[in-house]
Coordinates of C-alpha atoms in Angstrom, one line a residue:
Chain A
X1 CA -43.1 42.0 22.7
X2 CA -41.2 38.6 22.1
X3 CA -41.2 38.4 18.5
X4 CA -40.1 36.0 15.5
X5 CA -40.7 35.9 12.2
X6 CA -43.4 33.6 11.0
X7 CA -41.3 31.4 8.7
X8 CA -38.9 31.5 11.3
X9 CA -41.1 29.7 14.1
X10 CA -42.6 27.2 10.8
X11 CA -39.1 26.4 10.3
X12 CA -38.0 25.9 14.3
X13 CA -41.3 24.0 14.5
X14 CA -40.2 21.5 11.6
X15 CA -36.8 21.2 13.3
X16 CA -38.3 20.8 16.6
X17 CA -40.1 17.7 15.0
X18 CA -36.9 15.5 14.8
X19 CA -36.2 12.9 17.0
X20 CA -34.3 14.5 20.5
X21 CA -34.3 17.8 19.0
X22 CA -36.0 20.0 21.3
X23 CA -37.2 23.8 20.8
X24 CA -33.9 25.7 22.0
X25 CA -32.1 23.2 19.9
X26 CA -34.6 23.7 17.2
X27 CA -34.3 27.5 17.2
X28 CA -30.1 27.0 16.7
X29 CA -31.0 24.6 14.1
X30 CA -33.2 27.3 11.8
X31 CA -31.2 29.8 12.9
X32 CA -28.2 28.5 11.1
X33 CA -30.3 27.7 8.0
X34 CA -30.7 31.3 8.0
X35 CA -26.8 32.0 8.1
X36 CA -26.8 29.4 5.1
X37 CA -26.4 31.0 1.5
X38 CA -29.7 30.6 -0.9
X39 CA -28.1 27.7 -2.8
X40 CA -27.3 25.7 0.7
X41 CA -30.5 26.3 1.6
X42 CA -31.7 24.6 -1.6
X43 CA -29.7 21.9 -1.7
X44 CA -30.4 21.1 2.2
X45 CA -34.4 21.3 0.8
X46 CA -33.8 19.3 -2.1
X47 CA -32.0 16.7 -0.3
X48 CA -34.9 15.7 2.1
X49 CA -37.2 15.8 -1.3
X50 CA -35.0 13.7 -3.3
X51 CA -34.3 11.1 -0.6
X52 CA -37.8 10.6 0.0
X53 CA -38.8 10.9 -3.4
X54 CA -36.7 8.1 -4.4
X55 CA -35.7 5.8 -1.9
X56 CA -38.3 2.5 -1.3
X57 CA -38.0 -0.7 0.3
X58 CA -36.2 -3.7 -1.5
X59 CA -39.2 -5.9 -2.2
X60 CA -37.1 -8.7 -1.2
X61 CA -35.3 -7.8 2.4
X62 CA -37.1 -4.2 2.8
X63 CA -34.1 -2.3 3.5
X64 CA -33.8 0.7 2.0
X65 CA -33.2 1.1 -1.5
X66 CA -33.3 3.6 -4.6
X67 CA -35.6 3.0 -7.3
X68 CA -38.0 0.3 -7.4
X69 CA -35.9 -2.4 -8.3
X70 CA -33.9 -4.8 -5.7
X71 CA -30.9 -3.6 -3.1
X72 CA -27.6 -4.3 -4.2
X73 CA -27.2 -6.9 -1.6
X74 CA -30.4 -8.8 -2.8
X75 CA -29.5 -8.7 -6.6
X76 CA -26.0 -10.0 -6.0
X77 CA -25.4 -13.7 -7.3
X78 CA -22.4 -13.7 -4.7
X79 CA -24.7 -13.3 -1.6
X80 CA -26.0 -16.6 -0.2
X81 CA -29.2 -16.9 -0.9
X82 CA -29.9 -19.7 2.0
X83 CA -29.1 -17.6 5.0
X84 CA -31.0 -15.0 5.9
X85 CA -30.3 -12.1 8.4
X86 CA -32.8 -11.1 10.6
X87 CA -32.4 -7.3 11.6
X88 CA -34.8 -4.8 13.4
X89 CA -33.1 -1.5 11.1
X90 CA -31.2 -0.8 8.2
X91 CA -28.2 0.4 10.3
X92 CA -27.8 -3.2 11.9
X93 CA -27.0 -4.4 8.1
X94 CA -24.6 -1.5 7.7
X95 CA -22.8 -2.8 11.2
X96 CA -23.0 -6.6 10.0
X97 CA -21.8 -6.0 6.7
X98 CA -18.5 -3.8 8.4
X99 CA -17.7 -7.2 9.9
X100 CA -17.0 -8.5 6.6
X101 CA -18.1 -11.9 8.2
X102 CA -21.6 -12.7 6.7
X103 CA -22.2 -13.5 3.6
X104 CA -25.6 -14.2 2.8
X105 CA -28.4 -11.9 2.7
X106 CA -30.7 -9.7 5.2
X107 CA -34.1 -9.4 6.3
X108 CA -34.9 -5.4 8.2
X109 CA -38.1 -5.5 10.5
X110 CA -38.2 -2.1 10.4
X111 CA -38.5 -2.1 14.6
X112 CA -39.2 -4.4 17.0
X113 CA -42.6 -6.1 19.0
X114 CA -43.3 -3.3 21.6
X115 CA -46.6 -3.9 23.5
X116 CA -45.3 -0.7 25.6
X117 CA -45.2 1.6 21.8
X118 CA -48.4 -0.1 20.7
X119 CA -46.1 -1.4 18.0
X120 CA -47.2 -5.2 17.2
X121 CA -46.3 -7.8 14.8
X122 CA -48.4 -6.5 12.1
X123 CA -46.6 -3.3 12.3
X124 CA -43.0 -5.0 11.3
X125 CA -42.0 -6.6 7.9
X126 CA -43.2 -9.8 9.4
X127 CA -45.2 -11.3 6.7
X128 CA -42.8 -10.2 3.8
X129 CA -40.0 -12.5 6.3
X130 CA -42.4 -15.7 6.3
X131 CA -43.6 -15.3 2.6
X132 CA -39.5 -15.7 1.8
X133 CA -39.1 -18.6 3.8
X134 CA -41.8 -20.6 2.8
X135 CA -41.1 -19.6 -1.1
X136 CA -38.1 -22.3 0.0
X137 CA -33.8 -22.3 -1.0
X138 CA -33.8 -20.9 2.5
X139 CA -31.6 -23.2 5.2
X140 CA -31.1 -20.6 8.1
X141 CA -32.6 -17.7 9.7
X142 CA -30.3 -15.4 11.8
X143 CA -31.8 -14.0 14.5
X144 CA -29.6 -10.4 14.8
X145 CA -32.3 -8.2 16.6
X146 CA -30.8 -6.2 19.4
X147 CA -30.1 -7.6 23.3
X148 CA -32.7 -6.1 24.6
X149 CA -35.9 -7.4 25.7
X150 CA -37.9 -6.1 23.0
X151 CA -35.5 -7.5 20.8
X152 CA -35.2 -11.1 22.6
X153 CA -38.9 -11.2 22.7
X154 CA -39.1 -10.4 18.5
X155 CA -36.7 -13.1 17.8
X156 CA -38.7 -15.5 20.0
X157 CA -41.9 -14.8 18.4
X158 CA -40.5 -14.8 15.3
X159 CA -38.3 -18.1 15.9
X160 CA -41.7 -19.6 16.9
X161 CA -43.4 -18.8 13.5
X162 CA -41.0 -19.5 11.7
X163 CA -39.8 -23.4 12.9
X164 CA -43.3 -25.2 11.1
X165 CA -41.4 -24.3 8.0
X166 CA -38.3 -26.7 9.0
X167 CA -36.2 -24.0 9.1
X168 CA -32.7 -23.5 10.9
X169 CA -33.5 -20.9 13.6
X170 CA -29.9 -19.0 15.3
X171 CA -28.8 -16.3 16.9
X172 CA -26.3 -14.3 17.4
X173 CA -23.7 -14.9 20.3
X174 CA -23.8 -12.9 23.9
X175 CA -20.9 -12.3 25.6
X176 CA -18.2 -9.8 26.5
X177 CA -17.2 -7.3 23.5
X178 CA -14.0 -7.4 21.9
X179 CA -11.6 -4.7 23.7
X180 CA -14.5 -4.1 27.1
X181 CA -12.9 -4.8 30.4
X182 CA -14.8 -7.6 32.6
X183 CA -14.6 -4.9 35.4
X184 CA -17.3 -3.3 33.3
X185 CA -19.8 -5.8 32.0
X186 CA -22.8 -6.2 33.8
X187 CA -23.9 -9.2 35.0
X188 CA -26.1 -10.4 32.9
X189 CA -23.5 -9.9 30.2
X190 CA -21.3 -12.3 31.9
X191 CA -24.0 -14.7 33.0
X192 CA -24.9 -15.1 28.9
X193 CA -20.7 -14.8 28.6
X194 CA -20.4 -18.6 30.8
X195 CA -23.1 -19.8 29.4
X196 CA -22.0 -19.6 26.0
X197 CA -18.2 -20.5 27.0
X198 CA -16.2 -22.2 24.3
X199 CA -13.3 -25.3 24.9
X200 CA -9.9 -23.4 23.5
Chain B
X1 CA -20.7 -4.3 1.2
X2 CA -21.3 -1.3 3.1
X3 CA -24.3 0.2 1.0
X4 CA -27.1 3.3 1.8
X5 CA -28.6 4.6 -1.0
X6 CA -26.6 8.0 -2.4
X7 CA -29.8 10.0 -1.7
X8 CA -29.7 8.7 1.8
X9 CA -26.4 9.9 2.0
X10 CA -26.9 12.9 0.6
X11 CA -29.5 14.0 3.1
X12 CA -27.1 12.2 5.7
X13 CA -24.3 14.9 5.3
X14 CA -26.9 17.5 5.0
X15 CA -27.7 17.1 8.0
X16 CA -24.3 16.2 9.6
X17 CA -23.7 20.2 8.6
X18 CA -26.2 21.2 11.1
X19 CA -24.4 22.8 14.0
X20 CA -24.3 20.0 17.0
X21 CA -25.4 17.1 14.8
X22 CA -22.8 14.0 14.3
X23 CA -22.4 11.6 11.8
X24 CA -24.5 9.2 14.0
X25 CA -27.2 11.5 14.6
X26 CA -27.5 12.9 11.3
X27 CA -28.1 9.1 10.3
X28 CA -30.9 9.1 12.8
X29 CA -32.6 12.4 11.3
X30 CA -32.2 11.1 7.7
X31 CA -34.3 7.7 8.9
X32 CA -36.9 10.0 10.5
X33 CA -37.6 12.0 7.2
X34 CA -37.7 9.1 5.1
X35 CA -40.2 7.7 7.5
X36 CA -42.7 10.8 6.9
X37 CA -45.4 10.5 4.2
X38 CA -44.5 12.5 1.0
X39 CA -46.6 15.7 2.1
X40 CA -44.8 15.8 5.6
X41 CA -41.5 16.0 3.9
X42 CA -42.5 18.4 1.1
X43 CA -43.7 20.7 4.3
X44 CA -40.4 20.4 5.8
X45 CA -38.0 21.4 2.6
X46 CA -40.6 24.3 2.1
X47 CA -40.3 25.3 5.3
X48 CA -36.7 25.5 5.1
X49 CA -36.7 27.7 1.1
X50 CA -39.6 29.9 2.6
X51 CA -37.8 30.8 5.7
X52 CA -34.6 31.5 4.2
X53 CA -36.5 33.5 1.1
X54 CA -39.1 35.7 2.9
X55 CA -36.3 36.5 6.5
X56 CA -34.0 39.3 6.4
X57 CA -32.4 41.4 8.3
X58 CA -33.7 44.5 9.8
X59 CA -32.2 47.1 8.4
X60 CA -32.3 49.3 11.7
X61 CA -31.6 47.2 14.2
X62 CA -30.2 43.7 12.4
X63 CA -32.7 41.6 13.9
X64 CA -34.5 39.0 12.0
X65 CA -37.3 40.1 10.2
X66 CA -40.4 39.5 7.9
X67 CA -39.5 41.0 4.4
X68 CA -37.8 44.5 3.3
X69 CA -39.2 46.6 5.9
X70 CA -38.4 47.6 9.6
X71 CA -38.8 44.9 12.4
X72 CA -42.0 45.1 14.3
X73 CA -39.9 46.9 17.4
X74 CA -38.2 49.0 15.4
X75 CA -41.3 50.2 13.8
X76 CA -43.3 51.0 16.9
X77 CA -43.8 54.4 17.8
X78 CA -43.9 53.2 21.6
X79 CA -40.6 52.0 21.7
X80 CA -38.1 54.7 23.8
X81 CA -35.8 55.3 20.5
X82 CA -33.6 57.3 22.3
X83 CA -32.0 53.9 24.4
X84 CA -30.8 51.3 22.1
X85 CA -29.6 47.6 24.0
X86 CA -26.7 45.6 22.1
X87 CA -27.1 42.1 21.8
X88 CA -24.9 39.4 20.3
X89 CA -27.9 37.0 19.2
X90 CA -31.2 37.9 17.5
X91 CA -32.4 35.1 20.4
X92 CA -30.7 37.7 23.6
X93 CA -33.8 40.2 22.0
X94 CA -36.5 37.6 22.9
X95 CA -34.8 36.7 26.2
X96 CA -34.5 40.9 27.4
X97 CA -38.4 41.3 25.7
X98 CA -39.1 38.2 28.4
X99 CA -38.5 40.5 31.8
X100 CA -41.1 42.9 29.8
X101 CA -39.0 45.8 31.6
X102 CA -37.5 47.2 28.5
X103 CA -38.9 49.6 26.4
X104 CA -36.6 50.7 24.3
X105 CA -34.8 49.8 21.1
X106 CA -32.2 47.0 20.0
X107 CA -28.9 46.1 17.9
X108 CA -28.1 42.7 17.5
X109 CA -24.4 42.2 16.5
X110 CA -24.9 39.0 15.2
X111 CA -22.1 37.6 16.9
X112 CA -19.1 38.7 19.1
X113 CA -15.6 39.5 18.4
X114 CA -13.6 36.2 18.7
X115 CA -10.1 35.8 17.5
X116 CA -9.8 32.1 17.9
X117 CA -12.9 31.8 15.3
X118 CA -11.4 34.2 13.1
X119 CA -14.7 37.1 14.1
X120 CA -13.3 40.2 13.9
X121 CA -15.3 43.6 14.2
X122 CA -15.9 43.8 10.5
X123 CA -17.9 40.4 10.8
X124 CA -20.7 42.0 12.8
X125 CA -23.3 44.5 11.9
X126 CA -20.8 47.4 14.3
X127 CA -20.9 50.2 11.3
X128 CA -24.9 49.8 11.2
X129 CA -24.7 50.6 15.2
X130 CA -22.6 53.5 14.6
X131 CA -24.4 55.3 11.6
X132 CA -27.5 54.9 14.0
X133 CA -25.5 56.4 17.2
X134 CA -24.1 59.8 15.1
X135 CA -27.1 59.7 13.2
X136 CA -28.3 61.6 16.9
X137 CA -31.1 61.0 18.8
X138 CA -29.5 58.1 20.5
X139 CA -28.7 59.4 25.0
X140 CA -27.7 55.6 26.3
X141 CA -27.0 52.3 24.6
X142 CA -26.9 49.4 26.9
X143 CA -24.2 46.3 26.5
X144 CA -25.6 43.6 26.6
X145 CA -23.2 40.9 25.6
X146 CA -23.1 37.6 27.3
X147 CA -20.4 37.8 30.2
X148 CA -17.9 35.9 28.9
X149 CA -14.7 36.7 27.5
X150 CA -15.5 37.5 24.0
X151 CA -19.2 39.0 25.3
X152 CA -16.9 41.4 27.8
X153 CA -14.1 42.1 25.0
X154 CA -17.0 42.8 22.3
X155 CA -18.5 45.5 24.7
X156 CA -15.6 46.7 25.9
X157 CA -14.3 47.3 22.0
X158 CA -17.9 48.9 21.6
X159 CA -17.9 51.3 24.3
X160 CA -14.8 52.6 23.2
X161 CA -15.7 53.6 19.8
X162 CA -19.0 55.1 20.6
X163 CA -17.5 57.3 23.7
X164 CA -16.8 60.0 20.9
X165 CA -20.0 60.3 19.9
X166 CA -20.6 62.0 23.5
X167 CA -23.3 59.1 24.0
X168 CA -23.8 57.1 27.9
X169 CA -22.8 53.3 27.4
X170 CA -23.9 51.1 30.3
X171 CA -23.5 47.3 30.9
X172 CA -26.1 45.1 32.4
X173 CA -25.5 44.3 35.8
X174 CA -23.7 41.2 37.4
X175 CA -24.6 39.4 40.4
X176 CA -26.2 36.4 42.0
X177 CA -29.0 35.5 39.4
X178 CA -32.6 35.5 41.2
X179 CA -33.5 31.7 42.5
X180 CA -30.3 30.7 42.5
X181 CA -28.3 29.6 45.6
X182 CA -24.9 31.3 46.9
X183 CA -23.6 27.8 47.2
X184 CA -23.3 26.9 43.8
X185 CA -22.3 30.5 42.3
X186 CA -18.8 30.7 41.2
X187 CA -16.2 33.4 42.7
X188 CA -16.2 35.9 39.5
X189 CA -20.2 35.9 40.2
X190 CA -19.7 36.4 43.9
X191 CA -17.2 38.8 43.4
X192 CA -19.2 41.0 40.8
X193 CA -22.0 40.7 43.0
X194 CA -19.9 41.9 46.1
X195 CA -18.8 44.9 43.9
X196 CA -21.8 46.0 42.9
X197 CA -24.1 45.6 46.1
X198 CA -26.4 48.6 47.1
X199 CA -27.7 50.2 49.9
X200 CA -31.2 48.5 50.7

């Protein structure tokens, strides 16, 4: 008689939802909410009502934010308001901002084109992205989606609508990371490395 | 301008407490839940209250249970009540109740004696298996602690404070596990399995 308590499987079934958490790991997981005191338990539980409850998308660059109102980035007069920053998640503007280089402000797709995930343009924050730059004040779009295919192909398409607007199109810089050994890179990493060779 | 919303964060590091889950991952998780409609999340935090609210422990055998009462193996009158197996993990119970050759009754320890992690005896449920051994009734009790060191060191401590109570203490038996292949089992398996080979 294998047996668990119903709230127990409810709980490993929630867990076992979560991206690459599977059902052993799922069981741990509710198992150690169970080893939690009552107020821990609350508090994890209150968390994931909270943050959903109260974090949107800025109406601006559609990164997350809390309240209704603008991100920080957004509403601050020191940002550049001409550049935009093309992202594919709201991590990529956590990793651009610890760069300290970039100053001007973001835009998060919230994923990328992928035929292969049915996931298509109208399922990205495309439209919000074109209705920004053809409000105008905007000078350059930075193309900052991943080097991967999907991510090459999104800033193509993207790159496509947006030049009839007679706007700057960039991206970002291939080549081989800061501190990696050449012995390592692959080639295609190199390849784009030449390519984009600089005069010292 | 590193920013996430503090609600994001909060969540974050609730989930970075979860056994196994890094700062990265727990990053990941917090995305997935705010990507969930409002009732998905709501299902999820319940799930989490309800479970640690309506689960206790067993007050038999220390397994996991639905509210005050006995477990359901604990309350069956066709369980052998006179063989009690010892487990570490309320999760060893399913695993034994798998090979459906059991019939008798359980105590989980929650846990096994382990000096580095500062587990000593009084941090698992031993008295409750004690007050059930001289309570009488009770002819064998099976170890069945995970063979490792602490599993064998836990069983070992056990069998030696339950001799007195005039009471047979076995441990499960070592060898070669079923399906596997002699080539890839390590010398303390081969040895055990030497040791205790039988006449066919």
């Amino acid at each position: 008689m294998e047996y668990f308590p119903p709230a127990l499987e409810a709980l490993t079934e929630q867990f076992a939802r979560l991206p690459g958490v599977g059902k052993k790991s799922a069981q741990r997981l509710a198992f150690f909410v169970l080893g939690l005191s009552e107020e821990e338990a609350h508090a994890f539980a209150d968390a994931i009502v909270t943050a959903k409850r109260t974090i949107a998308l800025c109406p601006e660059c559609q990164n997350f934010t809390e309240g209704d109102g603008l991100c920080p980035i957004c509403r601050s007069s020191r940002r550049d308001g001409t550049t935009i920053c093309v992202v594919a998640d709201p991590k990529d503007v956590n990793a651009l901002e610890r760069s300290r280089e970039y100053s001007g402000r973001y835009h998060v797709l919230h994923g990328v084109i992928s035929p292969m995930n049915h996931i298509g343009p109208d399922d990205l924050h495309i439209k919000e992205l074109l209705e920004r730059v053809s409000a105008g004040g905007v000078g350059e779009v930075i193309m900052a989606t991943n080097p991967t295919t999907e991510g090459e192909a999104t800033a193509m398409y993207l790159s496509r609508l947006l030049k009839p607007f007679g706007v700057k199109v960039t991206r970002l810089a291939y080549g081989v990371p800061v501190g990696g050994q050449l012995e390592y890179a692959d080639d295609a990493t190199l390849t784009r490395a030449l390519e984009g060779r600089r005069e010292m």
